[in-house]
Amino acid sequence: QINPEKLEETVPVEWGYLKIPGGTHQPHQFASTGNQTVKFDLRFNALFSEKIDGIDDLRTARKFLLSLCYPRRGATSVPRRAPPRVLLVWPKVLSLTCVIKSGVTISHEIFNREMETTAFTASIELEEIRDQHLFSEDVRGAGTLRAGPTGR
């Protein structure tokens, strides 16, 4: 696996617009801050594997990424019937608890003579999932180091 060359963060801010009859403008009314998203591509290549048959590493990585899109078996409640959460840690930049936002896209790029994939790129968009409120002062103090070993 080759580390991403680019990491894209987005924090949406949602506004409502007040309509004032006869007004000359529409004042903004803050609605909420949306969930932070992080987009990146992971590149996998069997040639970079430490094993002789690196194709097994690619299969394992692909199955793991796809498994993040499905709920776990045996969930006993509706909230637990969801795909698993992912701890995304990018040292000194962010540490967020996330879920796959809209899916995983895998582009198979290089094949061997048996038509097995020997290189692919996985495009992933994660969305932060929080169980508590987050305020401006929190982000100013800790940034995006909010979960796991580097978070609070």
PDB file of C-alpha atoms in Angstrom:
ATOM      1  CA  GLN A   1       0.000   0.000   0.000  1.00  0.00           C
ATOM      2  CA  ILE A   2       1.286   3.430  -0.939  1.00  0.00           C
ATOM      3  CA  ASN A   3       0.314   6.361   1.276  1.00  0.00           C
ATOM      4  CA  PRO A   4      -2.004   8.999  -0.167  1.00  0.00           C
ATOM      5  CA  GLU A   5      -0.370  11.904  -1.922  1.00  0.00           C
ATOM      6  CA  LYS A   6      -3.250  14.197  -1.035  1.00  0.00           C
ATOM      7  CA  LEU A   7      -5.733  14.487   1.830  1.00  0.00           C
ATOM      8  CA  GLU A   8      -8.798  16.686   1.359  1.00  0.00           C
ATOM      9  CA  GLU A   9     -10.756  17.957   4.396  1.00  0.00           C
ATOM     10  CA  THR A  10     -14.156  19.641   4.201  1.00  0.00           C
ATOM     11  CA  VAL A  11     -16.188  21.188   7.021  1.00  0.00           C
ATOM     12  CA  PRO A  12     -19.589  22.350   5.744  1.00  0.00           C
ATOM     13  CA  VAL A  13     -21.411  25.230   7.388  1.00  0.00           C
ATOM     14  CA  GLU A  14     -25.158  25.395   6.871  1.00  0.00           C
ATOM     15  CA  TRP A  15     -27.059  28.674   6.819  1.00  0.00           C
ATOM     16  CA  GLY A  16     -30.692  29.645   6.546  1.00  0.00           C
ATOM     17  CA  TYR A  17     -31.666  32.885   4.870  1.00  0.00           C
ATOM     18  CA  LEU A  18     -34.313  35.104   6.399  1.00  0.00           C
ATOM     19  CA  LYS A  19     -36.736  36.669   3.966  1.00  0.00           C
ATOM     20  CA  ILE A  20     -37.819  40.103   5.079  1.00  0.00           C
ATOM     21  CA  PRO A  21     -40.700  41.568   3.061  1.00  0.00           C
ATOM     22  CA  GLY A  22     -39.448  44.698   1.327  1.00  0.00           C
ATOM     23  CA  GLY A  23     -35.897  44.018   2.543  1.00  0.00           C
ATOM     24  CA  THR A  24     -32.834  44.816   0.493  1.00  0.00           C
ATOM     25  CA  HIS A  25     -30.950  41.684   1.534  1.00  0.00           C
ATOM     26  CA  GLN A  26     -31.409  38.316   3.244  1.00  0.00           C
ATOM     27  CA  PRO A  27     -29.766  38.087   6.665  1.00  0.00           C
ATOM     28  CA  HIS A  28     -27.941  34.842   7.421  1.00  0.00           C
ATOM     29  CA  GLN A  29     -29.222  32.589  10.187  1.00  0.00           C
ATOM     30  CA  PHE A  30     -26.746  29.934  11.330  1.00  0.00           C
ATOM     31  CA  ALA A  31     -28.308  26.462  11.153  1.00  0.00           C
ATOM     32  CA  SER A  32     -25.479  24.069  11.951  1.00  0.00           C
ATOM     33  CA  THR A  33     -21.992  22.873  11.192  1.00  0.00           C
ATOM     34  CA  GLY A  34     -22.073  19.732   9.092  1.00  0.00           C
ATOM     35  CA  ASN A  35     -19.945  16.681   9.702  1.00  0.00           C
ATOM     36  CA  GLN A  36     -16.333  16.956   8.616  1.00  0.00           C
ATOM     37  CA  THR A  37     -15.395  14.822   5.631  1.00  0.00           C
ATOM     38  CA  VAL A  38     -12.001  13.562   4.523  1.00  0.00           C
ATOM     39  CA  LYS A  39     -11.272  12.339   0.980  1.00  0.00           C
ATOM     40  CA  PHE A  40      -8.211  10.455  -0.177  1.00  0.00           C
ATOM     41  CA  ASP A  41      -6.991   7.759  -2.536  1.00  0.00           C
ATOM     42  CA  LEU A  42      -5.087   4.689  -1.391  1.00  0.00           C
ATOM     43  CA  ARG A  43      -2.873   3.011  -3.976  1.00  0.00           C
ATOM     44  CA  PHE A  44      -2.115  -0.686  -3.658  1.00  0.00           C
ATOM     45  CA  ASN A  45       0.478  -2.523  -5.707  1.00  0.00           C
ATOM     46  CA  ALA A  46       1.514  -6.179  -5.362  1.00  0.00           C
ATOM     47  CA  LEU A  47       5.109  -5.247  -6.238  1.00  0.00           C
ATOM     48  CA  PHE A  48       5.410  -3.320  -2.960  1.00  0.00           C
ATOM     49  CA  SER A  49       4.310  -6.285  -0.832  1.00  0.00           C
ATOM     50  CA  GLU A  50       6.810  -7.937   1.502  1.00  0.00           C
ATOM     51  CA  LYS A  51       5.360 -11.335   0.545  1.00  0.00           C
ATOM     52  CA  ILE A  52       6.387 -13.293  -2.519  1.00  0.00           C
ATOM     53  CA  ASP A  53       2.762 -13.389  -3.657  1.00  0.00           C
ATOM     54  CA  GLY A  54       1.657  -9.798  -3.033  1.00  0.00           C
ATOM     55  CA  ILE A  55      -1.669 -10.456  -4.751  1.00  0.00           C
ATOM     56  CA  ASP A  56      -2.970 -11.993  -1.503  1.00  0.00           C
ATOM     57  CA  ASP A  57      -2.224  -8.678   0.262  1.00  0.00           C
ATOM     58  CA  LEU A  58      -4.242  -6.836  -2.389  1.00  0.00           C
ATOM     59  CA  ARG A  59      -7.188  -9.206  -2.005  1.00  0.00           C
ATOM     60  CA  THR A  60      -7.108  -8.810   1.785  1.00  0.00           C
ATOM     61  CA  ALA A  61      -6.937  -5.002   1.563  1.00  0.00           C
ATOM     62  CA  ARG A  62      -9.786  -4.867  -0.973  1.00  0.00           C
ATOM     63  CA  LYS A  63     -12.011  -7.119   1.162  1.00  0.00           C
ATOM     64  CA  PHE A  64     -11.283  -5.024   4.262  1.00  0.00           C
ATOM     65  CA  LEU A  65     -12.182  -1.745   2.526  1.00  0.00           C
ATOM     66  CA  LEU A  66     -15.386  -3.206   1.098  1.00  0.00           C
ATOM     67  CA  SER A  67     -16.341  -4.653   4.506  1.00  0.00           C
ATOM     68  CA  LEU A  68     -16.507  -1.091   5.861  1.00  0.00           C
ATOM     69  CA  CYS A  69     -19.616  -0.556   3.711  1.00  0.00           C
ATOM     70  CA  TYR A  70     -21.716  -3.316   5.296  1.00  0.00           C
ATOM     71  CA  PRO A  71     -23.314  -3.770   8.733  1.00  0.00           C
ATOM     72  CA  ARG A  72     -22.006  -6.403  11.101  1.00  0.00           C
ATOM     73  CA  ARG A  73     -23.885  -9.662  11.547  1.00  0.00           C
ATOM     74  CA  GLY A  74     -25.804 -10.157  14.782  1.00  0.00           C
ATOM     75  CA  ALA A  75     -26.604  -6.527  15.561  1.00  0.00           C
ATOM     76  CA  THR A  76     -29.319  -6.370  18.204  1.00  0.00           C
ATOM     77  CA  SER A  77     -30.500  -2.787  17.726  1.00  0.00           C
ATOM     78  CA  VAL A  78     -31.092  -0.385  14.845  1.00  0.00           C
ATOM     79  CA  PRO A  79     -28.121   1.911  15.657  1.00  0.00           C
ATOM     80  CA  ARG A  80     -25.816  -1.118  15.680  1.00  0.00           C
ATOM     81  CA  ARG A  81     -27.110  -2.248  12.282  1.00  0.00           C
ATOM     82  CA  ALA A  82     -24.709   0.026  10.497  1.00  0.00           C
ATOM     83  CA  PRO A  83     -21.261  -0.355   8.983  1.00  0.00           C
ATOM     84  CA  PRO A  84     -18.436  -0.179  11.515  1.00  0.00           C
ATOM     85  CA  ARG A  85     -16.804   3.035  12.589  1.00  0.00           C
ATOM     86  CA  VAL A  86     -13.250   3.726  11.461  1.00  0.00           C
ATOM     87  CA  LEU A  87     -10.551   5.505  13.432  1.00  0.00           C
ATOM     88  CA  LEU A  88      -8.663   7.701  10.962  1.00  0.00           C
ATOM     89  CA  VAL A  89      -5.300   8.847  12.306  1.00  0.00           C
ATOM     90  CA  TRP A  90      -3.029  11.091  10.276  1.00  0.00           C
ATOM     91  CA  PRO A  91      -0.169  11.899  12.680  1.00  0.00           C
ATOM     92  CA  LYS A  92      -0.099  15.523  13.855  1.00  0.00           C
ATOM     93  CA  VAL A  93      -2.949  16.436  11.480  1.00  0.00           C
ATOM     94  CA  LEU A  94      -6.129  14.627  12.467  1.00  0.00           C
ATOM     95  CA  SER A  95      -7.587  11.822  14.485  1.00  0.00           C
ATOM     96  CA  LEU A  96     -11.295  11.308  13.838  1.00  0.00           C
ATOM     97  CA  THR A  97     -13.888   8.593  14.362  1.00  0.00           C
ATOM     98  CA  CYS A  98     -15.566   8.179  10.979  1.00  0.00           C
ATOM     99  CA  VAL A  99     -17.820   6.108   8.768  1.00  0.00           C
ATOM    100  CA  ILE A 100     -17.634   5.546   5.030  1.00  0.00           C
ATOM    101  CA  LYS A 101     -19.718   8.411   3.629  1.00  0.00           C
ATOM    102  CA  SER A 102     -20.889   7.294   0.214  1.00  0.00           C
ATOM    103  CA  GLY A 103     -19.001   4.102  -0.531  1.00  0.00           C
ATOM    104  CA  VAL A 104     -15.595   2.892  -1.653  1.00  0.00           C
ATOM    105  CA  THR A 105     -14.621   3.131  -5.315  1.00  0.00           C
ATOM    106  CA  ILE A 106     -11.947   0.688  -6.445  1.00  0.00           C
ATOM    107  CA  SER A 107     -10.223   1.190  -9.777  1.00  0.00           C
ATOM    108  CA  HIS A 108      -8.423  -1.968 -10.916  1.00  0.00           C
ATOM    109  CA  GLU A 109      -5.433  -0.747 -12.932  1.00  0.00           C
ATOM    110  CA  ILE A 110      -2.846  -3.453 -13.629  1.00  0.00           C
ATOM    111  CA  PHE A 111      -3.414  -7.169 -14.179  1.00  0.00           C
ATOM    112  CA  ASN A 112      -1.167 -10.216 -14.516  1.00  0.00           C
ATOM    113  CA  ARG A 113      -1.471 -12.927 -17.177  1.00  0.00           C
ATOM    114  CA  GLU A 114      -4.132 -14.718 -15.116  1.00  0.00           C
ATOM    115  CA  MET A 115      -6.172 -11.460 -15.076  1.00  0.00           C
ATOM    116  CA  GLU A 116      -5.637 -11.018 -11.344  1.00  0.00           C
ATOM    117  CA  THR A 117      -5.405  -7.439 -10.166  1.00  0.00           C
ATOM    118  CA  THR A 118      -1.826  -6.495  -9.294  1.00  0.00           C
ATOM    119  CA  ALA A 119      -2.514  -2.808  -8.636  1.00  0.00           C
ATOM    120  CA  PHE A 120      -5.586  -0.796  -7.707  1.00  0.00           C
ATOM    121  CA  THR A 121      -6.585   2.580  -6.319  1.00  0.00           C
ATOM    122  CA  ALA A 122      -9.299   2.874  -3.682  1.00  0.00           C
ATOM    123  CA  SER A 123     -11.061   6.249  -3.511  1.00  0.00           C
ATOM    124  CA  ILE A 124     -12.539   6.825  -0.082  1.00  0.00           C
ATOM    125  CA  GLU A 125     -14.584   9.579   1.523  1.00  0.00           C
ATOM    126  CA  LEU A 126     -14.966   9.328   5.282  1.00  0.00           C
ATOM    127  CA  GLU A 127     -17.376  11.383   7.371  1.00  0.00           C
ATOM    128  CA  GLU A 128     -16.762  12.167  11.017  1.00  0.00           C
ATOM    129  CA  ILE A 129     -19.296  10.713  13.408  1.00  0.00           C
ATOM    130  CA  ARG A 130     -19.510  12.313  16.850  1.00  0.00           C
ATOM    131  CA  ASP A 131     -21.503  11.482  19.931  1.00  0.00           C
ATOM    132  CA  GLN A 132     -21.045  14.905  21.535  1.00  0.00           C
ATOM    133  CA  HIS A 133     -21.225  18.596  20.673  1.00  0.00           C
ATOM    134  CA  LEU A 134     -18.170  20.327  19.274  1.00  0.00           C
ATOM    135  CA  PHE A 135     -17.575  24.053  19.684  1.00  0.00           C
ATOM    136  CA  SER A 136     -15.273  26.611  18.099  1.00  0.00           C
ATOM    137  CA  GLU A 137     -13.065  26.705  21.201  1.00  0.00           C
ATOM    138  CA  ASP A 138     -12.618  22.919  21.062  1.00  0.00           C
ATOM    139  CA  VAL A 139     -11.424  23.041  17.460  1.00  0.00           C
ATOM    140  CA  ARG A 140      -9.189  26.040  18.124  1.00  0.00           C
ATOM    141  CA  GLY A 141      -7.560  24.153  21.004  1.00  0.00           C
ATOM    142  CA  ALA A 142      -7.277  20.580  19.695  1.00  0.00           C
ATOM    143  CA  GLY A 143      -7.882  21.006  15.973  1.00  0.00           C
ATOM    144  CA  THR A 144      -8.961  17.727  14.443  1.00  0.00           C
ATOM    145  CA  LEU A 145      -7.192  15.540  17.003  1.00  0.00           C
ATOM    146  CA  ARG A 146     -10.429  14.325  18.570  1.00  0.00           C
ATOM    147  CA  ALA A 147     -10.333  10.537  18.838  1.00  0.00           C
ATOM    148  CA  GLY A 148      -8.021   7.673  19.579  1.00  0.00           C
ATOM    149  CA  PRO A 149      -4.536   7.822  21.052  1.00  0.00           C
ATOM    150  CA  THR A 150      -3.789  11.381  19.919  1.00  0.00           C
ATOM    151  CA  GLY A 151      -7.221  12.804  20.735  1.00  0.00           C
ATOM    152  CA  ARG A 152      -8.987  13.674  23.951  1.00  0.00           C
TER     153      ARG A 152
END
